[in-house]
Short mmCIF file of C-alpha atoms in Angstrom, two decimals:
data_model
loop_
_atom_site.label_atom_id
_atom_site.label_comp_id
_atom_site.label_asym_id
_atom_site.label_seq_id
_atom_site.Cartn_x
_atom_site.Cartn_y
_atom_site.Cartn_z
CA MET A 1 63.25 -9.95 119.06
CA ASN A 2 60.08 -11.53 117.66
CA LEU A 3 60.52 -11.51 113.89
CA ASN A 4 57.00 -12.83 113.38
CA ILE A 5 55.49 -9.76 115.03
CA THR A 6 57.68 -7.47 112.93
CA LEU A 7 56.63 -9.37 109.79
CA LYS A 8 52.90 -9.23 110.59
CA ASN A 9 53.01 -5.55 111.52
CA THR A 10 54.92 -4.62 108.37
CA ILE A 11 52.35 -6.35 106.16
CA GLU A 12 49.45 -4.87 108.08
CA ASP A 13 50.91 -1.36 107.86
CA LEU A 14 51.40 -1.70 104.10
CA LEU A 15 47.85 -2.95 103.57
CA ASN A 16 46.46 -0.07 105.62
CA TYR A 17 48.61 2.42 103.73
CA PHE A 18 47.52 1.26 100.29
CA ASN A 19 43.89 0.32 100.99
CA ASN A 20 42.97 3.16 103.34
CA ASP A 21 45.08 5.93 101.87
CA CYS A 22 46.35 5.43 98.31
CA LEU A 23 43.42 3.41 96.93
CA LEU A 24 40.59 4.93 98.93
CA ASN A 25 37.49 5.44 96.74
CA ILE A 26 39.29 4.26 93.58
CA LYS A 27 37.25 1.91 91.39
CA ILE A 28 37.97 -0.66 88.68
CA ASN A 29 35.00 -1.56 86.50
CA ASP A 30 32.71 0.22 88.98
CA ARG A 31 33.99 -1.86 91.92
CA LEU A 32 35.88 -0.29 94.81
CA LEU A 33 39.49 -1.36 94.63
CA LYS A 34 41.02 -3.14 97.60
CA ILE A 35 44.08 -5.34 97.97
CA ASN A 36 42.86 -8.64 99.41
CA SER A 37 45.03 -10.19 102.12
CA GLU A 38 42.66 -13.11 102.81
CA ASP A 39 44.08 -14.96 105.82
CA VAL A 40 47.70 -13.97 105.27
CA ILE A 41 48.20 -11.77 108.34
CA SER A 42 46.71 -14.29 110.76
CA ASN A 43 48.67 -17.26 109.39
CA ILE A 44 52.00 -15.90 108.21
CA ASP A 45 55.27 -16.31 110.07
CA ILE A 46 58.95 -16.33 109.19
CA ASN A 47 58.61 -19.94 107.95
CA SER A 48 55.63 -19.32 105.67
CA LEU A 49 56.74 -16.30 103.65
CA PHE A 50 55.23 -17.90 100.54
CA LEU A 51 51.85 -16.61 101.77
CA ILE A 52 52.91 -13.13 100.67
CA ASP A 53 52.65 -14.44 97.10
CA LYS A 54 48.85 -14.47 97.55
CA ILE A 55 48.87 -10.71 98.07
CA VAL A 56 51.20 -10.16 95.11
CA GLN A 57 49.01 -12.33 92.88
CA ASN A 58 45.94 -10.36 93.92
CA ILE A 59 47.70 -7.09 93.09
CA ASN A 60 48.69 -8.38 89.65
CA THR A 61 45.09 -9.43 88.99
CA LEU A 62 43.96 -5.92 89.88
CA ARG A 63 46.57 -4.49 87.50
CA GLN A 64 45.23 -6.66 84.69
CA ASP A 65 41.68 -5.55 85.46
CA ASN A 66 42.83 -1.94 85.42
CA GLN A 67 44.51 -2.40 82.05
CA SER A 68 41.39 -4.01 80.61
CA GLN A 69 39.55 -0.73 81.15
CA LEU A 70 41.61 0.85 78.37
CA ALA A 71 39.43 -1.04 75.89
CA LEU A 72 36.29 0.69 77.15
CA LYS A 73 34.87 3.56 75.12
CA LYS A 74 35.20 7.01 76.71
CA PHE A 75 37.34 5.60 79.52
CA ASP A 76 39.44 8.29 81.23
CA THR A 77 42.97 7.04 80.69
CA LYS A 78 44.24 9.19 83.55
CA ILE A 79 42.46 6.80 85.91
CA PHE A 80 44.43 3.90 84.47
CA ALA A 81 47.71 5.78 84.90
CA SER A 82 47.25 6.76 88.54
CA THR A 83 45.90 3.33 89.51
CA GLU A 84 48.75 1.52 87.74
CA ILE A 85 51.34 3.63 89.53
CA ILE A 86 49.82 2.84 92.93
CA LEU A 87 49.41 -0.89 92.25
CA SER A 88 52.93 -1.14 90.86
CA ALA A 89 54.25 0.42 94.07
CA ALA A 90 52.21 -2.03 96.15
CA ASN A 91 53.50 -4.96 94.12
CA GLU A 92 57.11 -3.94 94.71
CA ALA A 93 56.50 -3.27 98.41
CA PHE A 94 55.16 -6.75 99.20
CA LYS A 95 57.81 -8.46 97.08
CA LYS A 96 60.40 -6.53 99.08
CA VAL A 97 58.90 -7.69 102.36
CA LYS A 98 59.28 -11.29 101.28
CA ALA A 99 62.83 -10.82 99.98
CA ALA A 100 63.99 -8.96 103.09
CA PHE A 101 62.65 -11.55 105.52
CA GLU A 102 64.06 -14.39 103.42
CA LYS A 103 67.46 -12.75 103.81
CA ILE A 104 66.97 -12.22 107.54
CA LYS A 105 65.81 -15.81 108.00
CA PHE A 106 68.88 -17.07 106.13
CA LEU A 107 71.20 -15.09 108.39
CA LYS A 108 69.35 -16.21 111.49
CA ASP A 109 69.30 -19.89 110.52
CA SER A 110 72.92 -20.03 109.39
CA ASN A 111 74.41 -18.34 112.45
CA SER A 112 74.02 -18.27 116.18
CA PHE A 113 72.02 -15.31 117.50
CA GLU A 114 75.19 -13.50 118.57
CA SER A 115 76.80 -14.05 115.18
CA THR A 116 73.64 -12.85 113.45
CA LYS A 117 73.79 -9.61 115.39
CA ILE A 118 77.31 -9.09 114.07
CA ASN A 119 76.22 -9.67 110.47
CA MET A 120 73.10 -7.52 110.81
CA ASN A 121 74.83 -4.41 112.14
CA ASP A 122 74.43 -0.73 111.34
CA LYS A 123 77.05 -0.77 108.60
CA PHE A 124 75.27 -3.66 106.86
CA VAL A 125 72.00 -1.72 106.77
CA VAL A 126 73.62 1.56 105.71
CA ARG A 127 75.48 -0.08 102.82
CA LYS A 128 72.38 -1.95 101.66
CA ILE A 129 70.13 1.11 101.73
CA ALA A 130 72.72 3.39 100.10
CA ALA A 131 73.16 0.94 97.23
CA TYR A 132 69.40 0.67 96.77
CA ALA A 133 69.03 4.47 96.73
CA GLN A 134 71.69 4.69 94.03
CA ARG A 135 69.77 2.17 91.91
CA ILE A 136 66.60 4.27 92.18
CA LEU A 137 68.52 7.36 91.14
CA SER A 138 69.73 5.55 88.04
CA LYS A 139 66.17 4.56 87.12
CA PHE A 140 64.90 8.12 87.40
CA GLU A 141 67.84 9.52 85.48
CA ASN A 142 66.82 7.27 82.58
CA LEU A 143 63.26 8.61 82.49
CA PRO A 144 62.30 11.15 79.81
CA GLU A 145 62.89 14.73 80.97
CA ARG A 146 59.18 15.54 80.60
CA LEU A 147 58.41 13.17 83.49
CA ILE A 148 60.80 14.69 86.01
CA THR A 149 60.58 18.43 85.38
CA LYS A 150 58.49 19.27 88.45
CA ASN A 151 60.37 20.53 91.49
CA GLU A 152 58.60 17.98 93.69
CA ILE A 153 60.16 15.14 91.71
CA LYS A 154 63.56 16.77 91.76
CA ASP A 155 63.26 17.19 95.54
CA LEU A 156 62.76 13.44 95.87
CA LEU A 157 65.93 12.81 93.91
CA VAL A 158 67.83 15.21 96.19
CA LEU A 159 66.69 13.16 99.18
CA LEU A 160 67.89 9.98 97.46
CA LYS A 161 71.30 11.49 96.83
CA LYS A 162 71.54 12.36 100.52
CA ILE A 163 70.78 8.74 101.43
CA THR A 164 73.60 7.47 99.21
CA LEU A 165 76.02 9.52 101.32
CA CYS A 166 74.52 8.66 104.73
CA GLU A 167 76.46 6.76 107.36
CA ASP A 168 73.85 6.89 110.12
CA ILE A 169 70.69 4.77 110.37
CA GLY A 170 68.78 7.49 112.19
CA GLU A 171 69.44 9.98 109.41
CA ILE A 172 68.38 7.45 106.77
CA LEU A 173 65.17 6.81 108.70
CA GLY A 174 64.34 10.51 108.74
CA LEU A 175 65.02 10.88 105.02
CA THR A 176 62.85 7.90 104.07
CA ARG A 177 60.01 9.26 106.20
CA GLU A 178 60.23 12.49 104.21
CA ILE A 179 60.38 10.52 100.95
CA LEU A 180 57.14 8.71 101.77
CA ILE A 181 55.36 12.00 102.41
CA ARG A 182 56.63 13.63 99.22
CA GLN A 183 56.05 10.49 97.16
CA ASN A 184 52.33 11.20 97.22
CA VAL A 185 52.99 13.64 94.37
CA ILE A 186 54.01 10.76 92.10
CA LEU A 187 50.87 8.86 93.04
CA LYS A 188 48.90 11.66 91.37
CA PRO A 189 50.51 11.75 87.91
CA ASP A 190 47.94 14.08 86.38
CA TYR A 191 49.50 16.78 88.54
CA PHE A 192 52.78 16.73 86.66
CA VAL A 193 52.33 14.66 83.49
CA ASP A 194 51.13 16.34 80.30
CA TYR A 195 49.12 13.51 78.77
CA ASN A 196 48.51 15.37 75.53
CA ALA A 197 52.24 15.75 74.98
CA LEU A 198 52.78 12.06 75.59
CA ILE A 199 50.04 11.04 73.18
CA ASP A 200 51.45 13.33 70.51
CA GLU A 201 54.91 11.80 70.76
CA TYR A 202 54.05 8.11 71.01
CA GLY A 203 52.10 5.62 73.08
CA TRP A 204 52.02 7.26 76.50
CA VAL A 205 51.24 3.99 78.27
CA HIS A 206 54.90 3.07 77.82
CA ASP A 207 55.91 6.18 79.76
CA VAL A 208 53.42 5.43 82.52
CA VAL A 209 54.82 1.92 82.91
CA LYS A 210 58.39 3.27 83.11
CA LEU A 211 57.34 5.86 85.69
CA SER A 212 55.47 3.20 87.67
CA SER A 213 58.55 0.99 87.75
CA ALA A 214 60.80 3.80 88.95
CA ASN A 215 58.29 4.95 91.56
CA ALA A 216 57.79 1.41 92.84
CA GLU A 217 61.43 1.38 93.85
CA PHE A 218 60.68 4.12 96.38
CA MET A 219 58.33 1.78 98.22
CA GLY A 220 60.93 -0.95 98.07
CA LEU A 221 63.43 1.40 99.68
CA ILE A 222 61.01 2.41 102.42
CA VAL A 223 60.16 -1.21 103.18
CA ASP A 224 63.83 -2.19 103.37
CA VAL A 225 64.60 0.66 105.75
CA GLU A 226 61.57 -0.16 107.89
CA ILE A 227 62.43 -3.83 108.23
CA TYR A 228 66.20 -3.72 108.60
CA THR A 229 66.29 -0.84 111.07
CA ASN A 230 63.79 -2.64 113.28
CA VAL A 231 65.70 -5.90 113.10
CA VAL A 232 69.17 -4.49 113.63
CA LYS A 233 68.04 -2.41 116.59
CA GLU A 234 66.19 -5.43 118.05
CA TRP A 235 63.03 -3.41 118.46
CA GLN A 236 59.72 -5.10 119.15
CA TYR A 237 58.50 -2.99 116.20
CA VAL A 238 58.49 0.76 116.23
CA PRO A 239 56.45 2.25 113.35
CA SER A 240 58.79 4.70 111.71
CA ALA A 241 58.36 5.18 107.99
CA ILE A 242 55.23 3.50 106.68
CA ARG A 243 53.01 5.15 109.29
CA VAL A 244 53.28 8.89 108.77
#
């Protein structure tokens, strides 16, 4: 299996997903928002994972620019909230790509190919994903009730609970595909967040940051499933979750 191709395709799929779907037509300071990959895709391989840091740094710069808009008079704070949630998810996604491939590279370098296949088996992936899903559940359970009252959010948590009990990679793959589709609800917070209620209680930005952090874990889960299922099955790269 060519890990470099899997790595490049994963990054490219994520960039397309965020730039051409989530961030389409969104502006920061009157400039269209786009995550800049520079020359990362053309130059990256399993031995130069540090290049992913360029993308992460660019995302963090965009988050700072987005936050700076809060100081503008008559700025619609809902724009900040939705943009922060998307960029936070993107940040987590690319960090997860780097972490996952660092782990895979370690296993590959420290074992023969046959031994690596034994370590990277179905049970390994199932245990890893189930544990990650449980962590996300814990994050959402700690969110204020006002942020998770919509049925769409509760449906996502039901899917997560199913993943924690899964013992089959194929079933996990199907559930994460459904999670990605339903996650679009969270990327539009004005649909389910009552901003006036948040402002009345205390600084609502704190709630948005907490929601962003919890939501970002969904992208981390999807990325992990995408990478590990492709590697363990020794596929050339079969788009399964990110492309929906």
